[in-house]
Short mmCIF file of C-alpha atoms and ligand atoms in Angstrom, two decimals:
data_model
loop_
_atom_site.label_atom_id
_atom_site.label_comp_id
_atom_site.label_asym_id
_atom_site.label_seq_id
_atom_site.Cartn_x
_atom_site.Cartn_y
_atom_site.Cartn_z
CA MET A 1 -277.96 161.91 -180.06
CA HIS A 2 -278.74 158.62 -181.75
CA PRO A 3 -282.20 158.88 -183.34
CA LEU A 4 -283.58 155.97 -181.28
CA LEU A 5 -282.41 157.62 -178.07
CA ALA A 6 -283.89 160.92 -179.19
CA ARG A 7 -287.19 159.25 -180.07
CA ASP A 8 -287.37 157.44 -176.72
CA LEU A 9 -286.54 160.63 -174.87
CA ASP A 10 -289.37 162.40 -176.66
CA SER A 11 -291.86 159.70 -175.85
CA LEU A 12 -290.60 158.82 -172.34
CA PRO A 13 -293.96 159.32 -170.56
CA GLU A 14 -295.77 157.08 -173.09
CA LEU A 15 -293.03 154.44 -172.87
CA LEU A 16 -293.22 154.35 -169.08
CA GLU A 17 -297.00 154.06 -169.34
CA GLU A 18 -296.52 151.10 -171.69
CA VAL A 19 -294.10 149.34 -169.30
CA ARG A 20 -296.40 150.11 -166.37
CA GLY A 21 -299.29 148.42 -168.17
CA TYR A 22 -297.15 145.43 -169.03
CA ALA A 23 -295.91 145.07 -165.43
CA ALA A 24 -299.44 145.41 -164.08
CA GLY A 25 -300.50 142.57 -166.37
CA VAL A 26 -297.65 140.36 -165.16
CA LEU A 27 -298.34 141.09 -161.50
CA GLY A 28 -302.09 140.77 -161.95
CA GLY A 29 -301.60 137.22 -163.23
CA LEU A 30 -298.93 136.22 -160.75
CA ALA A 31 -301.14 134.09 -158.51
CA ASP A 32 -302.19 131.94 -161.47
CA ARG A 33 -299.02 131.98 -163.52
CA PRO A 34 -297.23 128.60 -163.56
CA VAL A 35 -294.86 128.79 -160.61
CA THR A 36 -291.97 127.37 -162.61
CA ARG A 37 -291.33 127.21 -166.33
CA PRO A 38 -289.28 124.71 -168.27
CA ALA A 39 -285.89 126.21 -169.13
CA VAL A 40 -285.82 127.84 -172.56
CA PRO A 41 -283.31 126.05 -174.79
CA SER A 42 -280.34 128.36 -175.23
CA SER A 43 -279.33 126.96 -178.62
CA SER A 44 -280.30 130.06 -180.54
CA ALA A 45 -278.83 133.00 -178.64
CA ALA A 46 -279.48 136.13 -180.68
CA SER A 47 -276.52 138.17 -181.77
CA LEU A 48 -276.03 141.73 -180.56
CA PRO A 49 -278.14 143.98 -182.77
CA VAL A 50 -276.29 146.71 -184.63
CA GLU A 51 -279.46 148.70 -185.08
CA GLY A 52 -281.60 148.55 -181.94
CA ALA A 53 -285.38 148.40 -181.73
CA GLY A 54 -286.03 151.22 -179.25
CA THR A 55 -287.63 150.63 -175.86
CA LYS A 56 -291.00 149.56 -177.26
CA GLY A 57 -289.34 147.13 -179.66
CA ALA A 58 -287.18 145.72 -176.86
CA LEU A 59 -290.25 145.28 -174.65
CA ASP A 60 -292.09 143.41 -177.39
CA ARG A 61 -289.09 141.20 -177.99
CA PHE A 62 -288.67 140.48 -174.27
CA ALA A 63 -292.37 139.68 -173.85
CA GLU A 64 -292.30 137.28 -176.76
CA ARG A 65 -288.92 135.63 -176.30
CA TRP A 66 -288.13 135.66 -172.59
CA GLU A 67 -291.18 136.31 -170.48
CA PRO A 68 -292.73 132.88 -171.13
CA GLY A 69 -289.69 131.28 -169.54
CA PHE A 70 -289.69 133.39 -166.39
CA SER A 71 -290.84 131.73 -163.16
CA GLY A 72 -293.48 132.92 -160.73
CA SER A 73 -290.82 133.31 -158.04
CA ALA A 74 -292.43 136.56 -156.90
CA GLY A 75 -295.73 134.75 -156.39
CA PRO A 76 -297.41 133.01 -153.46
CA ARG A 77 -296.60 129.33 -154.07
CA TYR A 78 -292.90 129.52 -154.85
CA LEU A 79 -291.63 127.85 -151.69
CA GLY A 80 -288.13 126.97 -152.91
CA PHE A 81 -284.96 128.07 -151.09
CA VAL A 82 -286.02 131.07 -148.97
CA THR A 83 -287.57 133.39 -151.51
CA GLY A 84 -289.41 136.59 -150.80
CA GLY A 85 -291.51 138.54 -153.26
CA ALA A 86 -291.79 142.30 -153.53
CA THR A 87 -294.48 144.24 -151.66
CA PRO A 88 -296.24 146.91 -153.74
CA ALA A 89 -294.43 149.68 -151.87
CA SER A 90 -291.03 148.02 -152.25
CA LEU A 91 -291.61 147.69 -155.98
CA ALA A 92 -292.47 151.39 -156.15
CA GLY A 93 -289.28 152.14 -154.23
CA ASP A 94 -287.31 149.93 -156.59
CA TRP A 95 -288.68 151.69 -159.67
CA LEU A 96 -287.76 155.03 -158.15
CA THR A 97 -284.28 153.72 -157.32
CA GLY A 98 -283.67 153.38 -161.03
CA THR A 99 -285.51 156.61 -161.74
CA PHE A 100 -283.27 158.72 -159.52
CA ASP A 101 -280.20 156.52 -160.09
CA GLN A 102 -278.34 157.85 -157.07
CA ASN A 103 -274.91 156.55 -156.17
CA PRO A 104 -274.83 156.75 -152.37
CA THR A 105 -271.09 156.56 -151.94
CA SER A 106 -270.58 159.99 -150.42
CA ARG A 107 -272.59 162.59 -148.52
CA ALA A 108 -271.39 165.40 -150.77
CA ASP A 109 -274.16 165.73 -153.32
CA SER A 110 -277.41 164.14 -152.21
CA ALA A 111 -279.69 163.32 -149.30
CA ALA A 112 -279.64 159.68 -150.47
CA THR A 113 -277.12 158.66 -147.81
CA GLU A 114 -279.35 160.25 -145.15
CA LEU A 115 -282.33 158.23 -146.37
CA GLU A 116 -280.08 155.20 -146.09
CA ARG A 117 -279.17 156.18 -142.54
CA GLU A 118 -282.82 156.65 -141.54
CA THR A 119 -283.71 153.27 -143.02
CA LEU A 120 -280.84 151.56 -141.19
CA GLY A 121 -282.14 153.06 -137.94
CA TRP A 122 -285.60 151.64 -138.66
CA LEU A 123 -284.14 148.20 -139.36
CA ARG A 124 -282.08 148.31 -136.20
CA GLY A 125 -285.27 148.95 -134.24
CA LEU A 126 -287.10 146.19 -136.10
CA PHE A 127 -284.50 143.62 -135.04
CA GLY A 128 -284.23 144.88 -131.46
CA LEU A 129 -280.68 146.19 -131.81
CA GLY A 130 -279.47 149.37 -130.13
CA GLU A 131 -277.51 152.49 -131.05
CA GLU A 132 -274.19 150.69 -130.71
CA HIS A 133 -274.97 148.62 -133.80
CA HIS A 134 -274.04 150.47 -136.98
CA GLY A 135 -275.65 149.22 -140.16
CA MET A 136 -274.85 149.25 -143.87
CA PHE A 137 -276.68 147.97 -146.92
CA VAL A 138 -275.07 145.23 -148.98
CA SER A 139 -276.35 143.09 -151.83
CA GLY A 140 -277.35 139.94 -149.93
CA ALA A 141 -276.71 137.78 -146.90
CA THR A 142 -273.59 136.28 -148.44
CA MET A 143 -272.08 139.77 -148.69
CA SER A 144 -273.37 140.58 -145.21
CA ASN A 145 -271.64 137.51 -143.81
CA PHE A 146 -268.54 138.45 -145.81
CA THR A 147 -268.54 141.99 -144.42
CA GLY A 148 -269.14 140.89 -140.83
CA LEU A 149 -266.36 138.32 -141.06
CA ALA A 150 -264.02 140.88 -142.65
CA ILE A 151 -264.54 143.07 -139.58
CA ALA A 152 -263.95 140.00 -137.40
CA ARG A 153 -260.68 139.43 -139.25
CA GLU A 154 -259.61 143.00 -138.45
CA TRP A 155 -260.52 142.41 -134.81
CA LEU A 156 -258.34 139.30 -134.69
CA GLY A 157 -255.48 141.42 -136.03
CA GLU A 158 -256.10 143.98 -133.31
CA ARG A 159 -255.95 141.24 -130.66
CA LEU A 160 -252.76 139.79 -132.12
CA GLY A 161 -251.09 143.17 -132.66
CA VAL A 162 -250.98 142.97 -136.47
CA SER A 163 -252.80 144.88 -139.19
CA VAL A 164 -254.51 142.58 -141.66
CA THR A 165 -255.50 145.50 -143.86
CA THR A 166 -251.82 146.45 -144.30
CA ASP A 167 -249.94 143.20 -143.93
CA GLY A 168 -252.41 140.73 -145.34
CA VAL A 169 -254.15 137.77 -143.88
CA ALA A 170 -250.96 135.71 -143.57
CA ALA A 171 -250.02 137.88 -140.59
CA LEU A 172 -252.79 136.17 -138.61
CA GLY A 173 -251.69 132.58 -139.02
CA THR A 174 -254.55 130.12 -138.96
CA VAL A 175 -257.82 131.43 -137.60
CA PRO A 176 -260.31 129.15 -135.84
CA VAL A 177 -263.89 129.79 -136.94
CA LEU A 178 -266.34 127.81 -134.81
CA SER A 179 -269.94 127.18 -135.74
CA GLY A 180 -272.73 124.63 -135.34
CA ALA A 181 -274.76 124.45 -138.55
CA ALA A 182 -273.22 127.30 -140.54
CA HIS A 183 -274.82 128.28 -143.85
CA SER A 184 -272.72 127.41 -146.90
CA SER A 185 -272.18 131.12 -147.57
CA VAL A 186 -269.97 131.31 -144.48
CA GLY A 187 -267.46 128.96 -146.12
CA LYS A 188 -267.67 131.05 -149.27
CA ALA A 189 -267.04 134.23 -147.29
CA LEU A 190 -264.04 132.63 -145.56
CA SER A 191 -262.69 131.65 -148.96
CA MET A 192 -263.08 135.21 -150.28
CA LEU A 193 -261.43 136.60 -147.14
CA GLY A 194 -258.34 134.44 -147.50
CA LEU A 195 -259.10 132.75 -144.18
CA GLY A 196 -259.92 129.60 -146.10
CA ARG A 197 -262.94 127.34 -146.09
CA GLY A 198 -260.85 124.97 -143.98
CA ALA A 199 -260.85 127.51 -141.13
CA LEU A 200 -264.43 126.50 -140.35
CA ARG A 201 -264.51 123.99 -137.49
CA PRO A 202 -267.94 122.45 -137.06
CA VAL A 203 -269.03 122.20 -133.43
CA PRO A 204 -271.38 119.31 -132.51
CA LEU A 205 -275.10 120.05 -132.49
CA LEU A 206 -277.67 119.25 -129.82
CA PRO A 207 -279.24 115.80 -130.36
CA GLY A 208 -281.93 115.92 -133.07
CA ARG A 209 -281.35 119.62 -133.62
CA GLU A 210 -279.48 122.05 -135.85
CA ALA A 211 -278.59 124.26 -132.87
CA VAL A 212 -275.06 124.22 -131.52
CA ASP A 213 -274.27 122.33 -128.32
CA VAL A 214 -273.06 125.28 -126.25
CA GLY A 215 -271.19 122.99 -123.85
CA ARG A 216 -269.20 121.56 -126.76
CA LEU A 217 -268.60 125.08 -128.07
CA ALA A 218 -267.16 126.05 -124.68
CA GLU A 219 -264.87 123.01 -124.81
CA ALA A 220 -263.68 123.93 -128.31
CA LEU A 221 -262.97 127.50 -127.17
CA ALA A 222 -261.15 126.28 -124.05
CA ALA A 223 -258.95 124.07 -126.23
CA LEU A 224 -257.69 127.19 -128.03
CA ASP A 225 -255.77 128.19 -124.90
CA GLY A 226 -256.60 131.88 -125.08
CA ARG A 227 -256.13 132.23 -128.84
CA PRO A 228 -258.77 134.60 -130.23
CA ALA A 229 -261.38 133.04 -132.50
CA ILE A 230 -264.49 133.78 -134.50
CA VAL A 231 -267.80 132.18 -133.53
CA VAL A 232 -270.57 132.16 -136.11
CA ALA A 233 -273.90 131.66 -134.37
CA ASN A 234 -276.91 130.71 -136.43
CA ALA A 235 -280.32 132.28 -136.01
CA GLY A 236 -282.52 130.35 -138.42
CA THR A 237 -281.02 127.39 -140.27
CA VAL A 238 -282.29 126.70 -143.77
CA ASN A 239 -283.49 123.12 -143.19
CA THR A 240 -285.36 123.36 -139.89
CA VAL A 241 -285.09 127.04 -138.87
CA ASP A 242 -283.25 126.15 -135.70
CA PHE A 243 -281.67 128.82 -133.54
CA ASP A 244 -278.52 128.64 -131.47
CA ASP A 245 -279.03 129.72 -127.87
CA LEU A 246 -277.60 133.18 -128.57
CA ARG A 247 -277.70 134.27 -124.94
CA ALA A 248 -275.71 131.22 -123.82
CA VAL A 249 -273.22 131.62 -126.68
CA ALA A 250 -272.78 135.32 -125.89
CA ALA A 251 -272.22 134.51 -122.20
CA LEU A 252 -269.08 132.58 -123.21
CA LYS A 253 -267.52 135.93 -124.10
CA ASP A 254 -266.85 136.43 -120.40
CA ARG A 255 -264.56 133.39 -120.47
CA PHE A 256 -263.02 133.31 -123.96
CA PRO A 257 -261.86 135.90 -126.49
CA PHE A 258 -263.97 135.62 -129.63
CA TRP A 259 -265.84 137.72 -132.16
CA LEU A 260 -269.51 136.78 -132.24
CA HIS A 261 -271.05 136.95 -135.70
CA VAL A 262 -274.73 136.02 -135.99
CA ASP A 263 -276.19 134.85 -139.30
CA ALA A 264 -279.85 135.83 -138.95
CA ALA A 265 -280.44 135.99 -142.71
CA PHE A 266 -284.15 135.26 -142.44
CA GLY A 267 -284.45 134.16 -138.79
CA GLY A 268 -283.96 137.80 -137.78
CA PHE A 269 -287.58 138.39 -138.72
CA ALA A 270 -288.66 136.27 -135.75
CA ALA A 271 -288.17 139.55 -133.87
CA LEU A 272 -291.43 140.81 -135.41
CA SER A 273 -293.56 138.02 -133.97
CA PRO A 274 -294.11 138.11 -130.19
CA ARG A 275 -294.57 134.32 -130.24
CA HIS A 276 -291.13 133.80 -131.78
CA ALA A 277 -289.09 136.81 -130.67
CA HIS A 278 -287.57 134.86 -127.76
CA LEU A 279 -285.57 132.86 -130.32
CA LEU A 280 -283.40 135.96 -130.82
CA GLU A 281 -282.69 136.71 -127.17
CA GLY A 282 -279.01 137.56 -126.95
CA LEU A 283 -278.78 138.96 -130.50
CA GLU A 284 -277.93 142.38 -129.08
CA ALA A 285 -274.66 140.95 -127.74
CA ALA A 286 -273.40 140.12 -131.24
CA ASP A 287 -270.36 141.92 -132.63
CA SER A 288 -271.76 141.60 -136.14
CA VAL A 289 -275.15 140.57 -137.49
CA CYS A 290 -276.34 139.53 -140.96
CA VAL A 291 -279.97 139.95 -142.05
CA ASP A 292 -281.30 139.51 -145.57
CA LEU A 293 -283.93 141.91 -146.84
CA HIS A 294 -284.79 140.33 -150.19
CA LYS A 295 -286.04 137.26 -148.34
CA TRP A 296 -288.50 138.00 -145.57
CA LEU A 297 -288.79 141.76 -145.85
CA ASN A 298 -290.09 141.14 -149.38
CA VAL A 299 -288.09 143.80 -151.18
CA PRO A 300 -286.78 143.06 -154.68
CA TYR A 301 -283.31 141.57 -155.12
CA ASP A 302 -280.65 142.54 -154.15
CA ALA A 303 -280.65 143.77 -150.57
CA ALA A 304 -279.37 142.82 -147.14
CA VAL A 305 -278.10 144.64 -144.09
CA GLN A 306 -275.10 144.07 -141.90
CA PHE A 307 -274.66 145.51 -138.44
CA THR A 308 -271.53 145.84 -136.36
CA ARG A 309 -270.38 147.34 -133.08
CA ARG A 310 -267.01 148.22 -134.57
CA PRO A 311 -267.45 150.60 -137.51
CA ASP A 312 -263.83 151.69 -136.94
CA LEU A 313 -262.62 148.22 -137.89
CA GLN A 314 -265.05 148.21 -140.79
CA VAL A 315 -263.38 151.37 -142.08
CA ALA A 316 -259.99 149.73 -141.60
CA ALA A 317 -261.09 146.87 -143.83
CA PHE A 318 -263.10 148.73 -146.46
CA HIS A 319 -261.81 152.29 -146.69
CA ASN A 320 -261.22 153.56 -150.17
CA ALA A 321 -259.25 156.72 -149.51
CA SER A 322 -258.12 158.81 -152.42
CA PRO A 323 -257.99 162.52 -153.14
CA TYR A 324 -260.95 162.25 -155.49
CA LEU A 325 -263.15 160.15 -153.17
CA GLY A 326 -262.22 161.73 -149.85
CA MET A 327 -260.76 160.38 -146.66
CA PRO A 328 -262.46 158.22 -144.03
CA THR A 329 -262.51 160.78 -141.23
CA GLY A 330 -265.13 161.61 -138.60
CA ASP A 331 -268.38 160.25 -140.01
CA PRO A 332 -267.02 158.20 -142.91
CA ASP A 333 -268.90 158.12 -146.21
CA PRO A 334 -270.41 154.75 -147.18
CA VAL A 335 -267.68 154.25 -149.78
CA HIS A 336 -265.36 153.53 -146.83
CA LEU A 337 -267.70 150.96 -145.26
CA THR A 338 -268.88 148.61 -147.97
CA PRO A 339 -267.26 146.06 -150.29
CA GLU A 340 -268.63 148.06 -153.23
CA ASN A 341 -267.52 151.45 -154.39
CA SER A 342 -270.44 152.63 -156.51
CA ARG A 343 -273.78 151.21 -155.39
CA ARG A 344 -277.47 151.47 -156.13
CA LEU A 345 -279.60 153.12 -153.45
CA ARG A 346 -281.02 149.79 -152.38
CA ALA A 347 -282.24 151.39 -149.14
CA LEU A 348 -285.09 153.03 -151.04
CA ALA A 349 -287.16 149.87 -151.57
CA THR A 350 -286.76 149.04 -147.88
CA TRP A 351 -287.65 152.61 -146.86
CA PHE A 352 -290.81 152.42 -148.97
CA THR A 353 -292.06 149.13 -147.59
CA LEU A 354 -291.37 150.15 -143.98
CA ALA A 355 -292.97 153.57 -144.54
CA ALA A 356 -295.97 151.95 -146.24
CA TYR A 357 -296.71 149.04 -143.89
CA GLY A 358 -294.76 149.77 -140.73
CA ARG A 359 -293.84 147.25 -138.11
CA ALA A 360 -297.43 146.00 -137.89
CA GLY A 361 -297.70 145.24 -141.60
CA HIS A 362 -294.45 143.33 -141.68
CA ARG A 363 -295.34 141.53 -138.48
CA GLU A 364 -298.54 140.35 -140.18
CA ILE A 365 -296.51 138.91 -143.10
CA VAL A 366 -294.20 137.03 -140.74
CA GLU A 367 -297.05 135.69 -138.61
CA ARG A 368 -299.15 134.68 -141.62
CA ASN A 369 -296.19 132.87 -143.23
CA ALA A 370 -295.46 131.05 -139.96
CA ALA A 371 -299.14 130.09 -139.63
CA GLU A 372 -299.21 128.70 -143.18
CA ALA A 373 -296.03 126.72 -142.55
CA SER A 374 -297.69 125.22 -139.44
CA ARG A 375 -300.82 124.47 -141.42
CA LEU A 376 -298.86 122.62 -144.13
CA GLY A 377 -296.81 120.82 -141.47
CA GLU A 378 -299.93 119.56 -139.69
CA ALA A 379 -301.51 118.41 -142.93
CA LEU A 380 -298.38 116.51 -143.99
CA GLU A 381 -298.08 114.91 -140.59
CA ALA A 382 -301.62 113.57 -140.93
CA HIS A 383 -301.02 112.43 -144.54
CA PRO A 384 -300.13 108.74 -145.02
CA SER A 385 -297.65 109.50 -147.84
CA PHE A 386 -295.49 111.99 -145.93
CA ARG A 387 -293.65 112.48 -142.67
CA LEU A 388 -292.15 115.55 -141.04
CA LEU A 389 -288.43 115.45 -140.28
CA ALA A 390 -288.50 118.27 -137.74
CA PRO A 391 -291.09 120.34 -135.92
CA VAL A 392 -292.15 123.47 -137.81
CA ARG A 393 -290.36 126.08 -135.72
CA LEU A 394 -291.05 129.15 -137.84
CA ASN A 395 -291.58 129.28 -141.63
CA VAL A 396 -289.98 126.16 -143.15
CA VAL A 397 -291.51 122.69 -143.37
CA CYS A 398 -288.85 119.98 -143.67
CA PHE A 399 -290.41 116.66 -144.69
CA THR A 400 -290.04 113.58 -146.81
CA LEU A 401 -292.02 110.69 -148.23
CA ALA A 402 -293.20 108.04 -145.79
CA GLY A 403 -290.75 105.29 -145.00
CA ALA A 404 -287.11 105.61 -145.98
CA PRO A 405 -287.37 107.11 -149.47
CA ALA A 406 -284.54 106.89 -151.99
CA GLN A 407 -283.25 110.15 -153.45
CA GLU A 408 -284.83 109.27 -156.83
CA ARG A 409 -288.32 109.10 -155.31
CA VAL A 410 -287.92 112.51 -153.69
CA ASP A 411 -286.54 113.95 -156.94
CA ALA A 412 -289.48 112.49 -158.87
CA LEU A 413 -291.92 113.99 -156.38
CA LEU A 414 -290.37 117.44 -156.77
CA ARG A 415 -290.32 117.15 -160.57
CA HIS A 416 -293.98 116.22 -160.56
CA VAL A 417 -294.91 119.15 -158.35
CA ALA A 418 -292.88 121.57 -160.47
CA ALA A 419 -294.43 120.25 -163.69
CA SER A 420 -297.91 120.89 -162.28
CA GLY A 421 -297.10 124.60 -162.25
CA GLU A 422 -298.89 124.78 -158.92
CA ALA A 423 -295.90 125.05 -156.60
CA PHE A 424 -292.14 124.97 -156.41
CA LEU A 425 -290.30 123.28 -153.54
CA THR A 426 -286.61 122.45 -153.30
CA PRO A 427 -284.70 119.42 -152.06
CA THR A 428 -282.30 119.02 -149.20
CA VAL A 429 -280.77 116.26 -147.14
CA TYR A 430 -281.59 116.38 -143.46
CA ALA A 431 -279.98 114.00 -140.94
CA GLY A 432 -278.90 111.84 -143.87
CA VAL A 433 -282.45 111.58 -145.26
CA PRO A 434 -283.35 112.88 -148.76
CA ALA A 435 -285.91 115.54 -147.99
CA VAL A 436 -287.99 118.47 -149.19
CA ARG A 437 -288.19 122.00 -147.87
CA ALA A 438 -291.19 124.27 -148.18
CA ALA A 439 -290.17 127.78 -147.14
CA PHE A 440 -292.92 130.36 -146.60
CA SER A 441 -291.66 133.92 -147.00
CA ASN A 442 -293.83 135.58 -149.61
CA TRP A 443 -296.19 138.38 -148.57
CA ARG A 444 -298.96 137.11 -150.89
CA THR A 445 -299.28 133.58 -149.53
CA THR A 446 -302.62 132.71 -147.93
CA ALA A 447 -304.44 129.59 -146.72
CA SER A 448 -305.84 128.92 -150.20
CA ASP A 449 -302.28 128.76 -151.54
CA THR A 450 -301.32 126.26 -148.87
CA ALA A 451 -304.33 124.15 -149.88
CA ARG A 452 -303.15 124.22 -153.51
CA VAL A 453 -299.60 123.25 -152.49
CA LEU A 454 -300.95 120.37 -150.44
CA ALA A 455 -303.15 119.20 -153.32
CA ALA A 456 -300.14 119.28 -155.68
CA LEU A 457 -298.09 117.24 -153.21
CA ASP A 458 -300.91 114.79 -152.71
CA GLU A 459 -301.29 114.26 -156.44
CA ALA A 460 -297.54 113.94 -156.98
CA ALA A 461 -297.23 111.34 -154.23
CA ALA A 462 -300.02 109.29 -155.80
CA SER A 463 -298.44 109.36 -159.28
CA PRO A 464 -296.01 106.75 -160.50
CA ALA A 465 -292.44 108.14 -160.57
C1 PLP B 1 -280.07 132.77 -147.80
C2 PLP B 1 -279.09 132.68 -146.69
C3 PLP B 1 -277.78 133.16 -146.85
C4 PLP B 1 -277.28 133.71 -148.18
O1 PLP B 1 -278.11 134.72 -148.63
P1 PLP B 1 -278.00 135.43 -150.06
O2 PLP B 1 -278.85 136.63 -149.88
O3 PLP B 1 -278.58 134.46 -151.03
O4 PLP B 1 -276.58 135.74 -150.32
C5 PLP B 1 -276.95 133.12 -145.75
N1 PLP B 1 -277.36 132.59 -144.58
C6 PLP B 1 -278.60 132.09 -144.41
C7 PLP B 1 -279.00 131.51 -143.08
C8 PLP B 1 -279.51 132.12 -145.46
O5 PLP B 1 -280.75 131.65 -145.29
#
């Protein structure tokens, strides 16, 4: 054994203690750490060391060279994109994921796949889905959309009497994929699946909304003359957290042949809040469902879940049969269900946070985040420098500067806020207007954080660009 490995092995408990202390320091200061850091110039990338420094040496080097450039994205005032943090229990689960380093591909050697199964059952209950929905862990909502749409592709083949898994996607011809305000990752998934980004046919939205006009969707389906299609329904859009009327979309299945995929990446968590759960009515009718876990469940990256009613088609798409991995018979091993072959046991962080806080704890996070979003929305509405672009439906505030601001003014506002270190918000364009999104999805965020975000916005709006 290399002497540095041998030394680290000998002093493993002390090394872990050292890292624990370091991590505790980082997390202890998270609420007051600058939310964003200027990018570290990359001019002087170090070369690969021939002789290493050992774990302690690497930790010192990281702390000195890299840590100062890391953002407070796990903290309470990082409102960019849709970014969750990591609950204490999920972090513990994540540490233990690396500690045990299981590879839950098969059920042959470990209970890890059973823990995964238990966790998937818990998630299914959390989102109000039933036994007919089979779940699997994937790395994020993009991969969950990819997996759901891969199963949809198999289903189209079944309808058309061809096997995509054997004959390739060309056997399908062109595939219509209909959606209102689909997330950009749907186009990416269609590209990866060989269906093509061009397969996506946007369906008109309701006036002033990001929800699909179900009447126009019915017309688009009728125009297909009985050709099977994929419908991607959206449960929580990134700009204004709008929801398609899932029940009305699902009801169209009685009239037209289509696979219903629902992207509920973060909107799925509306199920935890009795005030908002109605937004998901009809979700149980979906053929496949995408929900992110590293956003609103607040587990560390990377984790999402995908559910489907057709695990048989999932096996058709993803099976990885070989004498050394086993065959996909009976109760197929996860290796036959996921895009990956080897995987980390990402279920463990989710298991920990659900075991630690239960439905009630996670409901409290969702309700508190939604309340803070409302609070910020009301304050901005009353503020002479800002105006809301949409009602605050759940956890995102979509707003802009008063009047008809140019892109440069919005960019300058966001730069000013970021430079304050107090908050991080990200830009968008909504209904043609340069805009700002503030997305609340971190378990730590409280009313005092919202007050600090508002103060940073107020100061930035008053400053010359
Ligand atoms: C974030 C998001 C995605 C993509 O999620 P990743 O986990 O970043 O891959 C897809 N759909 C919606 C609605 C999202 O909010």
